[in-house]
Amino acid sequence: MKINDGFPLLMGFFIGIIIFYLFGKKFILRKYIQLLKKAHIQAKHIINKTGKECDLFKKKKIIQIKKKLSELKSKHDKEIEIKERRIINIEKNIKKKEDRLSKEIEIYFKKNHRLESQIYVYEKNKKNIQKRQKELKKMYFKQVELLEKISRYSSEEAKKQLIEIFQEEAKKKAQSSIQNIIEEIQLTAKEKAQKIIIQSIQRIGTEKAVENAVSTFSIESDDIKGRIIGREGRNIRALEKATGVEIIVDDTPDTVLLSCFNPIRREIARLSLQKLVIDGRIHPARIEEVVKKTEEQIEAEIMNIGKKNILDLGIHGMHPELIKNIGKMKYRFSYGQNLLEHSREVSHLSSILASELGLNIKYAKRAGLLHDIGKVSENESENPHAILGMQIAEKYGENVYVCNAIGSHHDEIEMKSLISPIIQISDSISGARPGVRKNSFESYLKRLKNLEDIAHSFEGVNKAFAMQAGRELRVIVESEKINDQKTLELSYDITERIKNEMTYPGQIKVTVIREIRAVQIAK
């Protein structure tokens, strides 16, 4: 096939393309114009619709605004009405006050007028009085001159003599009155003090159960004793190392002895040993674990005991370390008397005495509870327990009066308030009552007998009686052998012998009685 044969076909193809382009362009333009017209119509429709909605929204908003305006207007009108009423009331009150003031002014002017008339009368009377005084003065001087002539004494000498006479009489009367007052005060004060102390003791004087420190641990059999000792004594060494308590296992049947000066550590050892025996697993690792848990348990128990006691006594705002030391008192003993029970008793007694004397009860309670706090201190110190307790109380922010009462309850320092002697008295009462401290009945009787024997050892003593649980010694002497002067000497000598030869809490009063009897029989 030749190239010239295909040319017409090619030309026809191009011509067709040109014709399609021309006619297609017109068709597309027509379609585009139609779409524009439709879009224009739709836009108009949307604009019309939006305009209607805007008008409707505008009308709604106008209605809402009018409604709001009417509400505000009514509210404003009400407020204006209330204010107008207030203004009217204020005006009424002002008017009333104006009326009252006008009346008061009127009354004042009337009174003022009366006062002016009274002043005039007063001035007139004053002049008359002054005139009369001058006349009396002249008469007085005339009488003095006449008396001087008659008595031959000048007025100054007469005055001096009179003053000396009156002073002498006044001194005598004053001395007599002062002596009577002193005797009455001494008698009344003594009776009042005795009454207060007796009432305090009666209110707190119940028997207190004396606890004993546990120093033995009971076991069921010797087999358990062997398990406690362990192989080559390793268990008992581990227990002693962990607790700091010496554990004595001897031939005593069913008993293990726990020896330690610290009762808290001894209690930890006892509880730990009890837990180990119940559990059955006794070896060094288990011993350390049980001892640690027991220490935590005792620490928590000590804190709870301290909190419970301060709440029972109504004491607040105390430092946690002081509360902890109070809890430790449960495990301490003084002469066999539980330190916590003793401190509670002193606190009760102090509060009673303070209330009777009108002093601060809160300070008395705190000082009474803390007075022996130095006995539970773990710090080594050469100071007495009272000074150590005062230093601890000062460290944890206690009041100066409380600290002074703690430090001075055994006279280590000077007392600076009335709370201090109250604590000292309460401590003596609590510690000296029979049966409170762990003294056997035989030793108590022996002390009383020793008192009487000391009195009988002196010449001229007829009878001697130890009274008031050994707090007083009454000595009756033979009046023929002992005179009044020797009675005073005898009381002093007996007191010195008691101080040097006996040990006793508190104080002992020695009363020497010399009696003369004249007996005749009428027949």
Short mmCIF file of C-alpha atoms in Angstrom, two decimals:
data_model
loop_
_atom_site.label_atom_id
_atom_site.label_comp_id
_atom_site.label_asym_id
_atom_site.label_seq_id
_atom_site.Cartn_x
_atom_site.Cartn_y
_atom_site.Cartn_z
CA MET A 1 0.00 0.00 0.00
CA LYS A 2 1.30 3.45 -0.95
CA ILE A 3 1.64 6.48 1.25
CA ASN A 4 -0.52 8.60 -1.06
CA ASP A 5 -3.38 6.20 -0.54
CA GLY A 6 -3.47 6.89 3.25
CA PHE A 7 -3.28 10.66 3.05
CA PRO A 8 -6.96 11.29 2.48
CA LEU A 9 -7.75 9.17 5.51
CA LEU A 10 -5.32 11.09 7.66
CA MET A 11 -6.74 14.40 6.54
CA GLY A 12 -10.24 13.22 7.26
CA PHE A 13 -9.17 12.21 10.78
CA PHE A 14 -7.72 15.64 11.52
CA ILE A 15 -10.71 17.47 10.03
CA GLY A 16 -13.00 15.30 12.24
CA ILE A 17 -11.00 16.22 15.27
CA ILE A 18 -11.25 19.94 14.44
CA ILE A 19 -15.01 19.73 13.89
CA PHE A 20 -15.47 17.79 17.17
CA TYR A 21 -13.44 20.36 19.05
CA LEU A 22 -15.43 23.28 17.68
CA PHE A 23 -18.84 21.73 18.25
CA GLY A 24 -17.81 20.17 21.63
CA LYS A 25 -16.55 23.50 22.92
CA LYS A 26 -19.91 25.09 22.16
CA PHE A 27 -21.71 22.25 23.88
CA ILE A 28 -19.50 22.53 26.96
CA LEU A 29 -19.97 26.29 27.05
CA ARG A 30 -23.70 25.87 26.86
CA LYS A 31 -23.67 23.37 29.68
CA TYR A 32 -21.46 25.64 31.80
CA ILE A 33 -23.84 28.58 31.21
CA GLN A 34 -26.80 26.41 32.23
CA LEU A 35 -24.99 25.35 35.44
CA LEU A 36 -24.17 28.99 36.25
CA LYS A 37 -27.82 29.94 35.83
CA LYS A 38 -28.89 27.11 38.14
CA ALA A 39 -26.26 28.13 40.75
CA HIS A 40 -27.43 31.76 40.48
CA ILE A 41 -31.06 30.67 41.05
CA GLN A 42 -30.02 28.48 44.03
CA ALA A 43 -27.95 31.34 45.51
CA LYS A 44 -30.92 33.68 45.24
CA HIS A 45 -33.11 31.05 46.89
CA ILE A 46 -30.58 30.59 49.75
CA ILE A 47 -30.25 34.37 50.18
CA ASN A 48 -34.02 34.77 50.35
CA LYS A 49 -34.30 31.88 52.83
CA THR A 50 -31.45 33.28 54.97
CA GLY A 51 -33.04 36.72 54.96
CA LYS A 52 -36.33 35.28 56.18
CA GLU A 53 -34.54 33.31 58.95
CA CYS A 54 -32.63 36.46 59.94
CA ASP A 55 -35.83 38.43 60.15
CA LEU A 56 -37.41 35.69 62.26
CA PHE A 57 -34.34 35.52 64.57
CA LYS A 58 -34.31 39.30 64.80
CA LYS A 59 -37.98 39.35 65.81
CA LYS A 60 -37.35 36.64 68.46
CA LYS A 61 -34.40 38.54 69.89
CA ILE A 62 -36.40 41.78 69.95
CA ILE A 63 -39.18 39.97 71.85
CA GLN A 64 -36.64 38.50 74.31
CA ILE A 65 -34.98 41.91 74.82
CA LYS A 66 -38.34 43.56 75.43
CA LYS A 67 -39.23 40.83 77.93
CA LYS A 68 -35.86 41.25 79.71
CA LEU A 69 -36.31 45.01 79.73
CA SER A 70 -39.75 44.65 81.28
CA GLU A 71 -38.34 42.29 83.96
CA LEU A 72 -35.47 44.67 84.73
CA LYS A 73 -37.87 47.58 84.84
CA SER A 74 -40.17 45.76 87.29
CA LYS A 75 -37.19 44.75 89.41
CA HIS A 76 -35.86 48.31 89.33
CA ASP A 77 -39.28 49.65 90.29
CA LYS A 78 -39.40 47.25 93.26
CA GLU A 79 -35.92 48.34 94.41
CA ILE A 80 -36.93 51.99 94.08
CA GLU A 81 -40.07 51.26 96.08
CA ILE A 82 -38.02 49.54 98.86
CA LYS A 83 -35.54 52.43 98.95
CA GLU A 84 -38.39 54.92 99.09
CA ARG A 85 -39.85 53.04 102.07
CA ARG A 86 -36.44 53.08 103.78
CA ILE A 87 -36.11 56.80 103.14
CA ILE A 88 -39.58 57.36 104.57
CA ASN A 89 -38.66 55.32 107.70
CA ILE A 90 -35.37 57.21 108.08
CA GLU A 91 -37.22 60.50 107.77
CA LYS A 92 -39.68 59.36 110.45
CA ASN A 93 -36.79 58.36 112.76
CA ILE A 94 -35.04 61.68 112.14
CA LYS A 95 -38.23 63.51 112.94
CA LYS A 96 -38.64 61.56 116.18
CA LYS A 97 -35.03 62.31 117.16
CA GLU A 98 -35.54 65.99 116.35
CA ASP A 99 -38.63 66.07 118.57
CA ARG A 100 -36.77 64.30 121.39
CA LEU A 101 -33.78 66.62 121.08
CA SER A 102 -35.98 69.69 121.11
CA LYS A 103 -37.63 68.42 124.30
CA GLU A 104 -34.26 67.67 125.89
CA ILE A 105 -32.98 71.16 124.94
CA GLU A 106 -36.07 72.70 126.48
CA ILE A 107 -35.59 70.67 129.69
CA TYR A 108 -31.89 71.59 129.73
CA PHE A 109 -32.63 75.31 129.55
CA LYS A 110 -35.14 74.95 132.36
CA LYS A 111 -32.57 73.09 134.49
CA ASN A 112 -29.91 75.62 133.59
CA HIS A 113 -32.15 78.39 134.82
CA ARG A 114 -32.66 76.53 138.10
CA LEU A 115 -28.92 75.89 138.33
CA GLU A 116 -28.18 79.59 137.95
CA SER A 117 -30.53 80.38 140.79
CA GLN A 118 -28.90 77.61 142.89
CA ILE A 119 -25.42 78.98 142.10
CA TYR A 120 -26.54 82.41 143.26
CA VAL A 121 -27.81 80.95 146.54
CA TYR A 122 -24.59 78.89 146.90
CA GLU A 123 -22.37 81.95 146.43
CA LYS A 124 -24.38 83.83 148.97
CA ASN A 125 -24.11 80.96 151.50
CA LYS A 126 -20.42 80.61 150.77
CA LYS A 127 -19.78 84.24 151.73
CA ASN A 128 -21.74 83.76 154.94
CA ILE A 129 -19.74 80.61 155.76
CA GLN A 130 -16.42 82.32 155.11
CA LYS A 131 -17.47 85.16 157.37
CA ARG A 132 -18.48 82.67 160.07
CA GLN A 133 -15.15 80.78 159.70
CA LYS A 134 -13.18 83.97 160.28
CA GLU A 135 -15.17 84.65 163.44
CA LEU A 136 -14.60 81.07 164.69
CA LYS A 137 -10.87 81.33 163.96
CA LYS A 138 -10.62 84.44 166.08
CA MET A 139 -12.50 82.71 168.90
CA TYR A 140 -10.17 79.64 168.58
CA PHE A 141 -7.01 81.74 168.95
CA LYS A 142 -8.50 83.53 171.98
CA GLN A 143 -9.28 80.14 173.60
CA VAL A 144 -5.76 78.81 172.86
CA GLU A 145 -4.20 81.89 174.49
CA LEU A 146 -6.44 81.47 177.51
CA LEU A 147 -5.55 77.73 177.82
CA GLU A 148 -1.83 78.48 177.52
CA LYS A 149 -2.12 81.00 180.37
CA ILE A 150 -4.03 78.55 182.56
CA SER A 151 -1.87 75.44 181.82
CA ARG A 152 1.44 77.28 181.48
CA TYR A 153 2.13 75.10 178.32
CA SER A 154 2.47 76.35 174.78
CA SER A 155 0.22 74.79 172.13
CA GLU A 156 3.19 73.00 170.48
CA GLU A 157 4.27 71.37 173.76
CA ALA A 158 0.71 70.27 174.51
CA LYS A 159 0.42 68.74 171.02
CA LYS A 160 3.66 66.81 171.47
CA GLN A 161 2.55 65.37 174.80
CA LEU A 162 -0.83 64.37 173.43
CA ILE A 163 0.76 62.74 170.38
CA GLU A 164 3.19 60.75 172.56
CA ILE A 165 0.34 59.55 174.81
CA PHE A 166 -1.79 58.50 171.80
CA GLN A 167 1.18 56.76 170.13
CA GLU A 168 1.90 54.75 173.26
CA GLU A 169 -1.72 53.65 173.57
CA ALA A 170 -1.92 52.84 169.83
CA LYS A 171 1.27 50.71 170.04
CA LYS A 172 -0.08 48.68 172.96
CA LYS A 173 -3.43 48.10 171.24
CA ALA A 174 -1.73 47.29 167.91
CA GLN A 175 0.65 44.76 169.52
CA SER A 176 -2.23 43.08 171.29
CA SER A 177 -4.33 42.99 168.13
CA ILE A 178 -1.43 41.72 166.00
CA GLN A 179 -0.67 38.93 168.48
CA ASN A 180 -4.34 37.85 168.52
CA ILE A 181 -4.50 37.96 164.71
CA ILE A 182 -1.29 35.92 164.34
CA GLU A 183 -2.50 33.27 166.78
CA GLU A 184 -5.89 33.09 165.05
CA ILE A 185 -4.28 32.88 161.59
CA GLN A 186 -1.87 30.16 162.70
CA LEU A 187 -4.68 28.11 164.19
CA THR A 188 -6.96 28.62 161.19
CA ALA A 189 -4.18 27.94 158.66
CA LYS A 190 -3.15 24.75 160.45
CA GLU A 191 -6.74 23.49 160.63
CA LYS A 192 -7.36 24.41 156.98
CA ALA A 193 -4.16 22.71 155.80
CA GLN A 194 -4.94 19.56 157.80
CA LYS A 195 -8.47 19.52 156.42
CA ILE A 196 -7.29 19.89 152.80
CA ILE A 197 -4.64 17.17 153.12
CA ILE A 198 -7.02 14.75 154.89
CA GLN A 199 -9.70 15.32 152.22
CA SER A 200 -7.13 14.78 149.47
CA ILE A 201 -5.89 11.54 151.03
CA GLN A 202 -9.47 10.31 151.53
CA ARG A 203 -10.32 11.02 147.90
CA ILE A 204 -7.23 9.26 146.54
CA GLY A 205 -6.31 6.93 149.39
CA THR A 206 -7.48 3.66 147.78
CA GLU A 207 -5.19 0.64 147.83
CA LYS A 208 -3.01 0.36 144.74
CA ALA A 209 -2.02 -3.08 143.49
CA VAL A 210 1.77 -3.34 143.50
CA GLU A 211 3.07 -5.05 140.36
CA ASN A 212 6.26 -7.12 140.35
CA ALA A 213 8.84 -7.25 137.61
CA VAL A 214 8.74 -10.68 135.91
CA SER A 215 12.13 -12.34 136.26
CA THR A 216 11.17 -16.01 135.69
CA PHE A 217 9.79 -17.87 132.67
CA SER A 218 7.92 -21.12 133.22
CA ILE A 219 8.29 -24.02 130.77
CA GLU A 220 6.44 -27.30 130.52
CA SER A 221 9.35 -29.73 130.26
CA ASP A 222 13.12 -30.07 130.22
CA ASP A 223 12.91 -30.87 126.50
CA ILE A 224 11.85 -27.26 125.79
CA LYS A 225 14.69 -26.09 128.04
CA GLY A 226 17.14 -27.98 125.81
CA ARG A 227 15.65 -26.41 122.66
CA ILE A 228 16.00 -22.96 124.23
CA ILE A 229 19.70 -23.65 124.91
CA GLY A 230 20.27 -25.04 121.39
CA ARG A 231 23.24 -26.89 120.00
CA GLU A 232 26.35 -25.83 121.93
CA GLY A 233 24.28 -22.99 123.45
CA ARG A 234 23.86 -21.06 120.15
CA ASN A 235 20.15 -20.29 120.72
CA ILE A 236 20.62 -18.89 124.19
CA ARG A 237 23.62 -16.81 123.02
CA ALA A 238 21.58 -15.40 120.10
CA LEU A 239 18.71 -14.55 122.48
CA GLU A 240 21.04 -12.84 124.97
CA LYS A 241 22.72 -10.88 122.17
CA ALA A 242 19.40 -9.74 120.63
CA THR A 243 17.71 -8.74 123.90
CA GLY A 244 20.62 -7.70 126.15
CA VAL A 245 19.20 -9.92 128.92
CA GLU A 246 21.15 -12.61 130.77
CA ILE A 247 19.25 -15.91 130.53
CA ILE A 248 20.05 -18.37 133.30
CA VAL A 249 19.13 -22.01 132.71
CA ASP A 250 20.07 -24.09 135.77
CA ASP A 251 18.79 -27.19 137.51
CA THR A 252 15.62 -25.46 138.70
CA PRO A 253 12.76 -27.52 137.23
CA ASP A 254 10.40 -25.92 134.67
CA THR A 255 11.94 -22.45 135.13
CA VAL A 256 14.22 -20.15 133.15
CA LEU A 257 15.55 -17.02 134.91
CA LEU A 258 15.75 -13.68 133.10
CA SER A 259 18.24 -11.24 134.65
CA CYS A 260 18.54 -7.59 133.54
CA PHE A 261 18.50 -4.19 135.27
CA ASN A 262 16.28 -2.81 132.47
CA PRO A 263 12.67 -4.08 132.95
CA ILE A 264 11.69 -3.17 129.36
CA ARG A 265 14.40 -5.36 127.90
CA ARG A 266 13.47 -8.08 130.38
CA GLU A 267 9.84 -7.88 129.21
CA ILE A 268 10.95 -8.04 125.55
CA ALA A 269 12.99 -11.17 126.37
CA ARG A 270 10.06 -12.78 128.21
CA LEU A 271 7.55 -12.13 125.39
CA SER A 272 10.05 -13.23 122.72
CA LEU A 273 10.78 -16.47 124.61
CA GLN A 274 7.05 -17.09 125.00
CA LYS A 275 6.45 -16.63 121.24
CA LEU A 276 9.39 -18.87 120.33
CA VAL A 277 8.20 -21.67 122.65
CA ILE A 278 4.63 -21.48 121.26
CA ASP A 279 5.88 -21.37 117.64
CA GLY A 280 8.34 -24.24 118.18
CA ARG A 281 10.91 -22.91 115.69
CA ILE A 282 13.89 -21.87 117.82
CA HIS A 283 17.05 -20.98 115.91
CA PRO A 284 19.23 -17.80 115.69
CA ALA A 285 17.57 -16.35 112.56
CA ARG A 286 14.07 -16.90 113.98
CA ILE A 287 15.16 -15.47 117.37
CA GLU A 288 16.33 -12.20 115.77
CA GLU A 289 13.08 -11.91 113.79
CA VAL A 290 10.86 -12.52 116.83
CA VAL A 291 12.86 -10.16 119.06
CA LYS A 292 12.60 -7.38 116.45
CA LYS A 293 8.82 -7.81 116.15
CA THR A 294 8.47 -7.89 119.95
CA GLU A 295 10.48 -4.68 120.29
CA GLU A 296 8.14 -2.97 117.80
CA GLN A 297 5.15 -4.34 119.72
CA ILE A 298 6.50 -3.04 123.05
CA GLU A 299 7.29 0.38 121.51
CA ALA A 300 3.70 0.66 120.23
CA GLU A 301 2.32 -0.54 123.57
CA ILE A 302 4.45 2.02 125.47
CA MET A 303 3.12 4.83 123.25
CA ASN A 304 -0.49 3.65 123.69
CA ILE A 305 -0.06 3.44 127.49
CA GLY A 306 1.30 7.01 127.55
CA LYS A 307 -1.56 8.36 125.38
CA LYS A 308 -4.20 6.54 127.44
CA ASN A 309 -2.87 7.93 130.73
CA ILE A 310 -2.67 11.57 129.60
CA LEU A 311 -6.20 11.28 128.19
CA ASP A 312 -7.45 9.76 131.46
CA LEU A 313 -5.94 12.70 133.36
CA GLY A 314 -7.24 15.30 130.91
CA ILE A 315 -3.77 16.50 129.86
CA HIS A 316 -3.31 17.85 126.33
CA GLY A 317 -0.55 19.25 124.12
CA MET A 318 2.28 17.09 125.46
CA HIS A 319 5.33 16.26 123.32
CA PRO A 320 5.37 12.67 121.91
CA GLU A 321 8.72 11.92 123.58
CA LEU A 322 7.28 12.79 127.00
CA ILE A 323 4.24 10.59 126.23
CA LYS A 324 6.64 7.76 125.37
CA ASN A 325 8.52 8.22 128.66
CA ILE A 326 5.20 8.11 130.56
CA GLY A 327 4.46 4.76 128.90
CA LYS A 328 7.88 3.47 129.98
CA MET A 329 6.97 4.16 133.61
CA LYS A 330 4.71 1.10 133.56
CA TYR A 331 7.83 -1.09 133.47
CA ARG A 332 9.70 0.80 136.22
CA PHE A 333 9.42 0.34 139.99
CA SER A 334 10.54 2.50 142.89
CA TYR A 335 10.80 0.67 146.25
CA GLY A 336 8.49 -1.94 144.74
CA GLN A 337 5.87 0.70 143.87
CA ASN A 338 4.93 0.91 140.18
CA LEU A 339 6.25 4.25 138.90
CA LEU A 340 3.30 4.93 136.58
CA GLU A 341 0.71 4.27 139.30
CA HIS A 342 2.72 6.43 141.72
CA SER A 343 2.92 9.29 139.18
CA ARG A 344 -0.81 9.07 138.41
CA GLU A 345 -1.57 9.19 142.13
CA VAL A 346 0.71 12.22 142.63
CA SER A 347 -1.02 13.92 139.66
CA HIS A 348 -4.47 13.32 141.20
CA LEU A 349 -3.38 14.50 144.63
CA SER A 350 -1.69 17.60 143.21
CA SER A 351 -4.79 18.59 141.22
CA ILE A 352 -6.99 18.21 144.33
CA LEU A 353 -4.65 20.30 146.49
CA ALA A 354 -4.29 22.93 143.74
CA SER A 355 -8.07 23.22 143.33
CA GLU A 356 -8.51 23.62 147.11
CA LEU A 357 -5.87 26.38 147.17
CA GLY A 358 -7.12 28.12 144.01
CA LEU A 359 -3.97 27.39 141.95
CA ASN A 360 -3.55 26.25 138.34
CA ILE A 361 -4.88 22.67 138.22
CA LYS A 362 -3.46 21.93 134.73
CA TYR A 363 0.12 22.76 135.78
CA ALA A 364 -0.29 20.70 138.97
CA LYS A 365 -1.51 17.65 137.00
CA ARG A 366 1.31 17.86 134.44
CA ALA A 367 4.00 18.34 137.07
CA GLY A 368 2.60 15.49 139.19
CA LEU A 369 2.59 13.08 136.25
CA LEU A 370 6.09 14.09 135.07
CA HIS A 371 7.81 14.55 138.46
CA ASP A 372 9.67 11.18 138.25
CA ILE A 373 10.24 11.27 134.46
CA GLY A 374 14.01 11.36 135.09
CA LYS A 375 13.90 7.77 136.40
CA VAL A 376 13.04 6.38 132.93
CA SER A 377 15.71 8.34 131.04
CA GLU A 378 18.13 6.14 129.09
CA ASN A 379 20.82 8.84 129.04
CA GLU A 380 23.57 8.28 131.57
CA SER A 381 23.89 11.27 133.88
CA GLU A 382 25.38 12.02 137.28
CA ASN A 383 22.49 14.37 138.10
CA PRO A 384 19.67 13.26 140.45
CA HIS A 385 16.48 12.05 138.77
CA ALA A 386 14.63 15.28 139.69
CA ILE A 387 17.19 17.50 137.89
CA LEU A 388 17.32 15.08 134.95
CA GLY A 389 13.51 15.10 134.73
CA MET A 390 13.49 18.91 134.78
CA GLN A 391 16.02 19.00 131.92
CA ILE A 392 13.90 16.56 129.87
CA ALA A 393 10.74 18.63 130.48
CA GLU A 394 12.57 21.85 129.48
CA LYS A 395 13.88 20.15 126.33
CA TYR A 396 10.35 19.26 125.18
CA GLY A 397 8.80 22.66 125.90
CA GLU A 398 7.03 22.28 129.24
CA ASN A 399 6.02 25.37 131.24
CA VAL A 400 8.65 26.92 133.58
CA TYR A 401 6.43 26.31 136.65
CA VAL A 402 6.06 22.62 135.71
CA CYS A 403 9.84 22.29 135.18
CA ASN A 404 10.60 23.97 138.50
CA ALA A 405 8.15 21.68 140.34
CA ILE A 406 9.83 18.60 138.80
CA GLY A 407 13.33 19.78 139.67
CA SER A 408 12.54 20.90 143.22
CA HIS A 409 10.37 18.04 144.53
CA HIS A 410 13.40 16.66 146.45
CA ASP A 411 14.79 20.16 147.27
CA GLU A 412 17.59 19.93 144.68
CA ILE A 413 16.76 23.46 143.50
CA GLU A 414 14.86 26.43 144.93
CA MET A 415 11.06 26.39 144.63
CA LYS A 416 9.78 29.32 142.57
CA SER A 417 6.00 28.79 142.64
CA LEU A 418 3.29 27.34 144.90
CA ILE A 419 2.93 24.38 142.50
CA SER A 420 6.37 23.07 143.61
CA PRO A 421 5.58 22.42 147.32
CA ILE A 422 2.25 20.84 146.27
CA ILE A 423 4.14 18.29 144.12
CA GLN A 424 6.56 17.60 147.00
CA ILE A 425 3.68 17.09 149.47
CA SER A 426 1.76 14.83 147.05
CA ASP A 427 4.90 12.76 146.38
CA SER A 428 5.43 12.27 150.13
CA ILE A 429 1.77 11.32 150.69
CA SER A 430 1.80 8.83 147.81
CA GLY A 431 5.09 7.21 148.84
CA ALA A 432 4.58 7.15 152.59
CA ARG A 433 1.12 5.60 152.92
CA PRO A 434 1.32 2.14 154.56
CA GLY A 435 1.00 -0.74 152.12
CA VAL A 436 1.70 1.31 149.01
CA ARG A 437 5.37 0.52 148.71
CA LYS A 438 6.65 -2.99 148.87
CA ASN A 439 7.70 -3.23 152.50
CA SER A 440 6.83 -6.36 154.39
CA PHE A 441 4.57 -6.11 157.42
CA GLU A 442 7.41 -7.37 159.60
CA SER A 443 9.78 -4.59 158.43
CA TYR A 444 7.01 -2.04 158.96
CA LEU A 445 6.50 -3.23 162.55
CA LYS A 446 10.26 -3.31 163.07
CA ARG A 447 10.54 0.35 162.01
CA LEU A 448 7.82 1.34 164.48
CA LYS A 449 9.50 -0.64 167.26
CA ASN A 450 12.86 1.00 166.50
CA LEU A 451 11.23 4.41 166.85
CA GLU A 452 9.85 3.53 170.27
CA ASP A 453 13.16 1.94 171.35
CA ILE A 454 15.10 5.12 170.48
CA ALA A 455 12.74 7.14 172.68
CA HIS A 456 12.96 4.62 175.58
CA SER A 457 16.76 4.73 175.47
CA PHE A 458 16.72 8.26 176.96
CA GLU A 459 16.57 8.76 180.74
CA GLY A 460 13.31 10.07 182.15
CA VAL A 461 11.08 8.68 179.36
CA ASN A 462 8.02 6.95 180.77
CA LYS A 463 6.15 5.90 177.61
CA ALA A 464 6.66 6.20 173.82
CA PHE A 465 4.09 5.61 171.06
CA ALA A 466 4.73 5.46 167.29
CA MET A 467 1.58 6.87 165.67
CA GLN A 468 0.16 7.71 162.22
CA ALA A 469 1.95 4.84 160.46
CA GLY A 470 5.29 5.90 161.92
CA ARG A 471 4.91 9.53 160.89
CA GLU A 472 4.71 10.76 164.50
CA LEU A 473 6.42 9.73 167.74
CA ARG A 474 4.78 10.80 171.02
CA VAL A 475 7.01 10.63 174.10
CA ILE A 476 5.63 10.97 177.64
CA VAL A 477 8.28 11.88 180.25
CA GLU A 478 8.37 11.77 184.04
CA SER A 479 7.70 15.28 185.30
CA GLU A 480 9.89 14.76 188.41
CA LYS A 481 13.00 13.97 186.34
CA ILE A 482 12.51 16.18 183.28
CA ASN A 483 11.80 19.91 183.53
CA ASP A 484 10.52 22.20 180.76
CA GLN A 485 14.00 23.09 179.51
CA LYS A 486 15.06 19.44 179.33
CA THR A 487 11.84 18.65 177.42
CA LEU A 488 13.03 20.83 174.52
CA GLU A 489 16.51 19.27 174.67
CA LEU A 490 15.04 15.76 174.72
CA SER A 491 12.89 16.36 171.61
CA TYR A 492 15.98 17.65 169.77
CA ASP A 493 18.14 14.68 170.87
CA ILE A 494 15.51 12.10 169.85
CA THR A 495 15.11 13.79 166.45
CA GLU A 496 18.87 13.68 165.84
CA ARG A 497 19.05 9.98 166.80
CA ILE A 498 16.22 9.16 164.36
CA LYS A 499 17.96 11.08 161.55
CA ASN A 500 21.29 9.32 162.12
CA GLU A 501 20.10 5.76 162.82
CA MET A 502 16.97 5.21 160.73
CA THR A 503 15.97 5.25 157.06
CA TYR A 504 12.43 6.46 156.40
CA PRO A 505 10.41 8.27 153.69
CA GLY A 506 9.09 11.79 154.31
CA GLN A 507 9.40 13.15 157.85
CA ILE A 508 8.75 12.07 161.45
CA LYS A 509 7.27 14.45 164.01
CA VAL A 510 8.58 14.05 167.58
CA THR A 511 6.24 15.31 170.33
CA VAL A 512 7.50 15.26 173.95
CA ILE A 513 4.76 15.60 176.60
CA ARG A 514 5.45 16.55 180.24
CA GLU A 515 2.38 16.36 182.44
CA ILE A 516 1.95 17.42 186.09
CA ARG A 517 -1.00 16.13 188.06
CA ALA A 518 -2.00 17.25 191.54
CA VAL A 519 -4.44 14.75 193.07
CA GLN A 520 -6.08 15.15 196.48
CA ILE A 521 -8.96 13.19 197.98
CA ALA A 522 -11.63 14.92 200.00
CA LYS A 523 -12.97 12.67 202.82
#
